[in-house]
Coordinates of C-alpha atoms in Angstrom, one line a residue:
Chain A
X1 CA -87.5 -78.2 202.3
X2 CA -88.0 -77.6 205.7
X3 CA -85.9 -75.9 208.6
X4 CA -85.2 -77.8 211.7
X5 CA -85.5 -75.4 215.0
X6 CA -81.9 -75.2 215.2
X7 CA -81.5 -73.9 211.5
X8 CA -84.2 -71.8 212.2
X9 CA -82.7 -69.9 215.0
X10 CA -79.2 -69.8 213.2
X11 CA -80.6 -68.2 210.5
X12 CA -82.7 -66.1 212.7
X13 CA -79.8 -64.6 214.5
X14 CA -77.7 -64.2 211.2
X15 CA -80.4 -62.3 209.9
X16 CA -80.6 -60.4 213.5
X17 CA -77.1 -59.3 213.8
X18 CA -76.4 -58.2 209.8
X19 CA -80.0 -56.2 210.3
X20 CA -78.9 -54.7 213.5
X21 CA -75.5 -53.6 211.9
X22 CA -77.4 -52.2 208.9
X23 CA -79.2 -50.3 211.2
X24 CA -76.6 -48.9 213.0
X25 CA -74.8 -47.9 210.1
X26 CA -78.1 -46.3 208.7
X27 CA -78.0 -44.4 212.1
X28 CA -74.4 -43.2 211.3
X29 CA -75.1 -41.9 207.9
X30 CA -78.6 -40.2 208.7
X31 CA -78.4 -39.4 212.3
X32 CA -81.5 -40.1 213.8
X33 CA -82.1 -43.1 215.7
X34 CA -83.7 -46.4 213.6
X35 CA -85.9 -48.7 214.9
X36 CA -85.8 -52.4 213.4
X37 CA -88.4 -55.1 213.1
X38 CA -88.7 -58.8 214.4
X39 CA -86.3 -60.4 211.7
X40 CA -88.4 -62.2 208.8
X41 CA -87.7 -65.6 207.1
X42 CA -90.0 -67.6 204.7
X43 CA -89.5 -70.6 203.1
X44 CA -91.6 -71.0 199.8
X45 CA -95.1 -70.1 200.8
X46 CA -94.7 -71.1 204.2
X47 CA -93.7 -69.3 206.9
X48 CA -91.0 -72.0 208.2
X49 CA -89.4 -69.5 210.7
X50 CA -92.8 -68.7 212.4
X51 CA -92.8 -72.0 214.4
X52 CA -89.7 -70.8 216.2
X53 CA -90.9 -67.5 216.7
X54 CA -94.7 -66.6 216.2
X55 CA -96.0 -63.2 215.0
X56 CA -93.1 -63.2 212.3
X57 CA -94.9 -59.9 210.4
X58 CA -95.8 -60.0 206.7
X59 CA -92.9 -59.2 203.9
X60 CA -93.3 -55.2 203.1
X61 CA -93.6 -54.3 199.6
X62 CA -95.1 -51.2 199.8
X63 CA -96.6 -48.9 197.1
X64 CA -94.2 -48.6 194.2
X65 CA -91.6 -49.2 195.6
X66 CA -87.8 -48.2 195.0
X67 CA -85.3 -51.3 195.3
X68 CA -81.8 -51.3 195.4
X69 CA -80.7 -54.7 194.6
X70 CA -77.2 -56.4 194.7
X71 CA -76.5 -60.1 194.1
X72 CA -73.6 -62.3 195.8
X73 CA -72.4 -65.6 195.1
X74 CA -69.8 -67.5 196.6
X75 CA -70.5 -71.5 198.0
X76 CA -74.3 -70.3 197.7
X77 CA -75.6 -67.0 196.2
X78 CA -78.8 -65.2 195.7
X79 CA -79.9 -61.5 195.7
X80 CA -80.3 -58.7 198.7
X81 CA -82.8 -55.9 198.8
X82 CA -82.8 -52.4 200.2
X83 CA -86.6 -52.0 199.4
X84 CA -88.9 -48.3 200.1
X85 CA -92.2 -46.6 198.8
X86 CA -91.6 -43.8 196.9
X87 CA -92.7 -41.6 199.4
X88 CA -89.7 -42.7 201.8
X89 CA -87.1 -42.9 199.2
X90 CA -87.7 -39.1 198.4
X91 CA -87.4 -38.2 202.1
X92 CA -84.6 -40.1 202.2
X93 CA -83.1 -38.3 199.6
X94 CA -84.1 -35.1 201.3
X95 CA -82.1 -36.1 204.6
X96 CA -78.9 -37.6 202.6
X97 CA -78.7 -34.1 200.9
X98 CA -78.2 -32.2 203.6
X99 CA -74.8 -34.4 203.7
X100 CA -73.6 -33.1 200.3
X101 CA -73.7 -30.1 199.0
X102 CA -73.8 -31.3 195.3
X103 CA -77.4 -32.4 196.2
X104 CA -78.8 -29.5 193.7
X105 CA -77.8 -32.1 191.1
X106 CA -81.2 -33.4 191.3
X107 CA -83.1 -37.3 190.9
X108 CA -79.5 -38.7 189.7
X109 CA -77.5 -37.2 192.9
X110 CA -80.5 -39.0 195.0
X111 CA -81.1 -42.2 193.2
X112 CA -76.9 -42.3 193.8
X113 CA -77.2 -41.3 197.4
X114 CA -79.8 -44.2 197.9
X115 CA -78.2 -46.9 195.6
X116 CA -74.6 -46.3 198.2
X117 CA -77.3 -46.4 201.4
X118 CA -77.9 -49.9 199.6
X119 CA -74.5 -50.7 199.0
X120 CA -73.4 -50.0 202.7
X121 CA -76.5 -51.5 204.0
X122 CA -76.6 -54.8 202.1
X123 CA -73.1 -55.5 202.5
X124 CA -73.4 -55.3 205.9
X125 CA -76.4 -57.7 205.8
X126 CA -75.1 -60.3 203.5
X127 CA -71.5 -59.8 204.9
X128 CA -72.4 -60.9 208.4
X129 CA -73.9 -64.0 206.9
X130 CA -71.0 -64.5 204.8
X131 CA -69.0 -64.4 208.0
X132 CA -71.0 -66.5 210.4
X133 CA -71.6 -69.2 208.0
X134 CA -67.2 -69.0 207.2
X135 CA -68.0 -68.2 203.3
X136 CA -66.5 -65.6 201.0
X137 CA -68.7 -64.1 199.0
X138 CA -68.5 -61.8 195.6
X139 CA -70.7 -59.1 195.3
X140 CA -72.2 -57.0 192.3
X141 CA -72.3 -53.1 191.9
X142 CA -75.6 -51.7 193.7
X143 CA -78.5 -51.6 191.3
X144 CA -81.0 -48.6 191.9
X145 CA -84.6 -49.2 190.1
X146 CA -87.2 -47.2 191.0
X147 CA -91.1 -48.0 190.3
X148 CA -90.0 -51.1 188.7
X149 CA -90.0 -53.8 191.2
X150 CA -88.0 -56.7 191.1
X151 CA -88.5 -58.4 193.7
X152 CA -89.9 -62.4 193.4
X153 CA -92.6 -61.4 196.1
X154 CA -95.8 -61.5 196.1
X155 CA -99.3 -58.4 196.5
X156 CA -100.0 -60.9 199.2
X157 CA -96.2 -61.1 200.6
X158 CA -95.5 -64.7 199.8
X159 CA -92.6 -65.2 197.8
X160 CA -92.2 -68.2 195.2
X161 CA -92.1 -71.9 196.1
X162 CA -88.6 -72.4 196.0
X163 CA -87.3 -68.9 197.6
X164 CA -85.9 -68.6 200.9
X165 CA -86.4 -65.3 202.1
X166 CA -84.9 -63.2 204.9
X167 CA -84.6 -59.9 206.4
X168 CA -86.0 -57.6 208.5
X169 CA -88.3 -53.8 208.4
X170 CA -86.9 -51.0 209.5
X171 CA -88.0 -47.5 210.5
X172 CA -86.7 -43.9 210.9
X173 CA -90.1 -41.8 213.2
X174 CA -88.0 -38.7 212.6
X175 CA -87.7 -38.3 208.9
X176 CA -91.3 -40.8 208.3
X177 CA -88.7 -43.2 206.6
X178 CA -89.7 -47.1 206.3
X179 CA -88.3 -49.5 204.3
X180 CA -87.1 -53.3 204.5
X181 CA -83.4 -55.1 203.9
X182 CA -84.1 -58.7 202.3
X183 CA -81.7 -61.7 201.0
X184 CA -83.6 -63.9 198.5
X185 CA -81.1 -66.9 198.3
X186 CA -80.4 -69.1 195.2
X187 CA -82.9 -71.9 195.3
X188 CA -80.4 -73.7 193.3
X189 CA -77.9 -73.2 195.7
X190 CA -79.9 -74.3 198.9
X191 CA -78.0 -77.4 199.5
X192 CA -74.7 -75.4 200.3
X193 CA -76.4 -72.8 201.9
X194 CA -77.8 -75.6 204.4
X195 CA -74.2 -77.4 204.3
X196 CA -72.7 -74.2 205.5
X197 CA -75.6 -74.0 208.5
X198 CA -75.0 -76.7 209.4
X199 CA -71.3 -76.5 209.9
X200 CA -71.6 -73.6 211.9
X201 CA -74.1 -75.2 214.1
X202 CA -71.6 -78.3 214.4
X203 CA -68.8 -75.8 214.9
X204 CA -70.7 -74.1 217.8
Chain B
X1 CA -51.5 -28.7 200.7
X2 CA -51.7 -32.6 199.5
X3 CA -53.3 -34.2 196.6
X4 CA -55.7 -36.9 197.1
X5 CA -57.4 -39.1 194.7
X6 CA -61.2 -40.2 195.5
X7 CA -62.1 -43.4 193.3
X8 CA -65.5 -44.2 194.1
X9 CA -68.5 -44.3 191.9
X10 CA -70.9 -43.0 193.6
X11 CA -71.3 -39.6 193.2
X12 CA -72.7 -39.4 196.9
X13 CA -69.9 -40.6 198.8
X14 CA -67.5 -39.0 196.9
X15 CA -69.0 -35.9 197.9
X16 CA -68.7 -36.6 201.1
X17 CA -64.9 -37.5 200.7
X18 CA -64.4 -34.3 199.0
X19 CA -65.7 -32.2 201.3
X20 CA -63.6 -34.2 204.3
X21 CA -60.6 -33.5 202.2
X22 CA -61.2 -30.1 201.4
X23 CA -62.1 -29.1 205.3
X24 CA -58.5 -30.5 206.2
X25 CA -56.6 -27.9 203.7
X26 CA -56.1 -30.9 200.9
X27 CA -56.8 -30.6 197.1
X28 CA -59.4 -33.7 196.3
X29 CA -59.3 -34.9 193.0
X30 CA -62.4 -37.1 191.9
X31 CA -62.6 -40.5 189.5
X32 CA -66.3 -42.5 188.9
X33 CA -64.4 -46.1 188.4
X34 CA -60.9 -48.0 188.2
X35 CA -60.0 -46.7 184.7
X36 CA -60.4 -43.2 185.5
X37 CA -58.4 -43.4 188.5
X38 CA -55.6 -45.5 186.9
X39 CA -55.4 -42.4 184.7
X40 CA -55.9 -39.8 187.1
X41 CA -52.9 -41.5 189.1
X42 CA -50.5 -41.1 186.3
X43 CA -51.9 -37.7 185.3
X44 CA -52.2 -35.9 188.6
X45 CA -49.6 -38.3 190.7
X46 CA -51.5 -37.7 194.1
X47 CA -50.3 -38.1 197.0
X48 CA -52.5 -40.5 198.8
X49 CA -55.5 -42.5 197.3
X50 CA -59.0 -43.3 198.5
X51 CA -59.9 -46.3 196.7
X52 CA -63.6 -48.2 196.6
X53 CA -63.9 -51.5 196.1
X54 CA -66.8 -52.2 194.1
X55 CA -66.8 -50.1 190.8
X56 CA -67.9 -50.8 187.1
X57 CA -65.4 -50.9 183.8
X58 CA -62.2 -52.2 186.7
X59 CA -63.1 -52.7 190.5
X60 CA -60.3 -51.5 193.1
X61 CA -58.8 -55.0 192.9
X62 CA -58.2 -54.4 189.4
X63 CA -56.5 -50.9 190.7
X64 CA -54.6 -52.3 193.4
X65 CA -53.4 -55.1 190.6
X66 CA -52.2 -52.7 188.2
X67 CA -50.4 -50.2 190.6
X68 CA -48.2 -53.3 191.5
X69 CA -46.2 -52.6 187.8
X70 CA -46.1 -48.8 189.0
X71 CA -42.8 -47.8 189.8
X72 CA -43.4 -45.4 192.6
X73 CA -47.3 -45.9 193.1
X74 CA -49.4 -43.4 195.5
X75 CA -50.3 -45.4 198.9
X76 CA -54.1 -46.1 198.8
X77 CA -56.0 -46.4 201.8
X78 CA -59.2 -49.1 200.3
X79 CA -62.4 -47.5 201.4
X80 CA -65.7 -50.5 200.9
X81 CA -68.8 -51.4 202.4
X82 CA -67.3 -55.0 202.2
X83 CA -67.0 -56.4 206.2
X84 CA -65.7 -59.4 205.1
X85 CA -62.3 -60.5 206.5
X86 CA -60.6 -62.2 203.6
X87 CA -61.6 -59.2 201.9
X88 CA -59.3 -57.2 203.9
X89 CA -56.2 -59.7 203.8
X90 CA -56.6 -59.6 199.9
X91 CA -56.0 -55.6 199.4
X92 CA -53.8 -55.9 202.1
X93 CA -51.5 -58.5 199.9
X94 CA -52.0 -56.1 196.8
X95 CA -50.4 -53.3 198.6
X96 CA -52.9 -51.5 200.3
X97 CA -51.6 -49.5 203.5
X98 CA -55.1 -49.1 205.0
X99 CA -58.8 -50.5 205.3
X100 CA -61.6 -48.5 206.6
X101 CA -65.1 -49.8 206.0
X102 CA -67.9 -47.0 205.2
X103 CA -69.7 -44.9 205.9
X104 CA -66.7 -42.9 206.3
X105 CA -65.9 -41.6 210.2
X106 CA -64.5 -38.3 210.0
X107 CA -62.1 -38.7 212.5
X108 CA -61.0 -42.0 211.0
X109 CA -60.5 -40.7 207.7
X110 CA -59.2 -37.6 208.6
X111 CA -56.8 -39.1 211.1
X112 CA -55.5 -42.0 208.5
X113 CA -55.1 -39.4 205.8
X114 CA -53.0 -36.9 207.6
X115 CA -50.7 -39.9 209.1
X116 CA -49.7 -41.4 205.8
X117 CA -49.5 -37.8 203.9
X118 CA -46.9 -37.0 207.1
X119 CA -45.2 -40.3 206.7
X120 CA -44.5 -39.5 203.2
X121 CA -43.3 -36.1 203.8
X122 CA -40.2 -37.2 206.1
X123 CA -39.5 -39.9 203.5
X124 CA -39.2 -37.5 200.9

């Protein structure tokens, strides 16, 4: 399955303006300014949206990371990802606590501050999709795993033959905070996911 | 001095929640999912309700359902991470007087609370 240019760039700028909300709203929680990447999207092993727009960088993984993970279906479905190393994740943690003073409650208070940051973050990335492509979706509950990635990616960043993957990496310089927002779609539900691209590029 | 009900269940934002209530001279009270809160609305009968969206055990569709058999139900202002539109229209149907999207603004949240727990003063 390949994109044509215009899917491409559809996708692109979906992907572009549910990042850049996510961003924003991570700038609202944590007060510091967030800086976002190129957005990323890859198609099985190749990297289909690189032809539109070369120097697309590599998916982060990072060192054990800690994922946040929250799936959505609808007329196509698939999984997001609020993904971190360790190492960000806890200095994460360290800025959300100064938010709430019941932040002496420990690991469980910050794997529940970061599994909300996901919540809040992904909706907003899968939500603007939902809304430019014109589809409702149904989301899960947040799900916080930490050192246990679950992510279909690869050491080498590729993801599996029939993923299509899309997001963007962000960064926080004040707090040494990087992480990545992803949205691994359904390879059983490409088709409508294509249908509802296509509509919105005939509707435009 | 109003009561109002926090149904969320993550302990982090309903910390936050709390400690908006509290700074505006109200009593929060706190449930971790859509059961909890159906009880802690008959037991404590507050006054306004905060209600999330996307819980375990009964999601705040599920609350917003069963409230419509209440005979003199608390007004709940639906506080999600959900930006979808349809979303919106379909608390608004079950009775829902408000939607704000999180993270929570202060002033929004301050400014919606203290409007509806006035409303329902002079209707009382």
């Amino acid at each position: 399955m390949i994109f044509t240019s215009d899917q491409a760039q559809l996708l692109f700028k979906v992907v572009e303006i549910g990042s850049k909300r996510a961003a924003h709203l991570l700038r609202v929680l944590i007060g510091s300014e967030v800086t976002l990447g190129i957005p990323c999207l890859k198609l099985g092993h190749s990297l289909s949206g690189a032809d539109a727009q070369p120097g697309t960088p590599q998916v982060y993984v990072g060192d054990c990371p800690t994922v946040v993970s929250m799936t959505f279906d609808g007329a196509f479905g698939g999984t997001s990802y609020l993904v971190f190393d360790s190492e960000s994740a806890s200095r994460l943690g360290v800025v959300l606590s100064k938010e709430d003073p019941r932040a002496e409650c420990g690991e469980d208070w910050r794997n529940s501050a970061i599994s909300e940051v996901g919540n809040i973050l992904l909706n907003s990335l899968v939500g603007a999709m939902g809304n430019v492509l014109g589809e409702v979706l149904s989301y899960s509950t947040p799900q916080y795993c930490d050192n246990k990635p679950q992510l279909n990616i690869q050491s080498d960043g590729n993801v599996g033959l029939s993923s299509l993957l899309a997001g963007s990496q962000f960064h926080i310089e004040d707090h040494q905070v990087s992480g990545a927002f992803y949205i691994q779609l359904d390879s059983q539900k490409h088709q409508a996911f294509f249908r509802a691209l296509n509509r919105t590029l005939i509707a435009a | 001095m109003a009561k109002v009900l926090i149904v969320d269940d993550a302990v982090f934002m309903r910390g936050l929640m709390a400690d908006i209530v509290e700074g505006s001279g109200h009593t929060p009270i706190e449930a971790c999912d859509g059961v909890e809160g159906l009880e802690a609305i008959k037991r404590e009968r507050p006054d306004l309700v905060f209600l999330d969206l996307a819980m375990p055990r009964l999601d705040g569709f599920g609350v917003l359902e069963a409230l419509l058999g209440f005979d003199d139900p608390p007004p709940v202002i639906v506080l999600s991470a959900d930006i979808q539109p349809e979303i919106q229209k379909r608390v608004f149907n079950l009775g829902a007087i408000e939607f704000l999207n999180k993270p929570p603004n202060v002033m929004d949240i301050v400014g919606t609370m203290e409007a509806n727990i006035s409303s329902q003063k002079e209707a009382v």
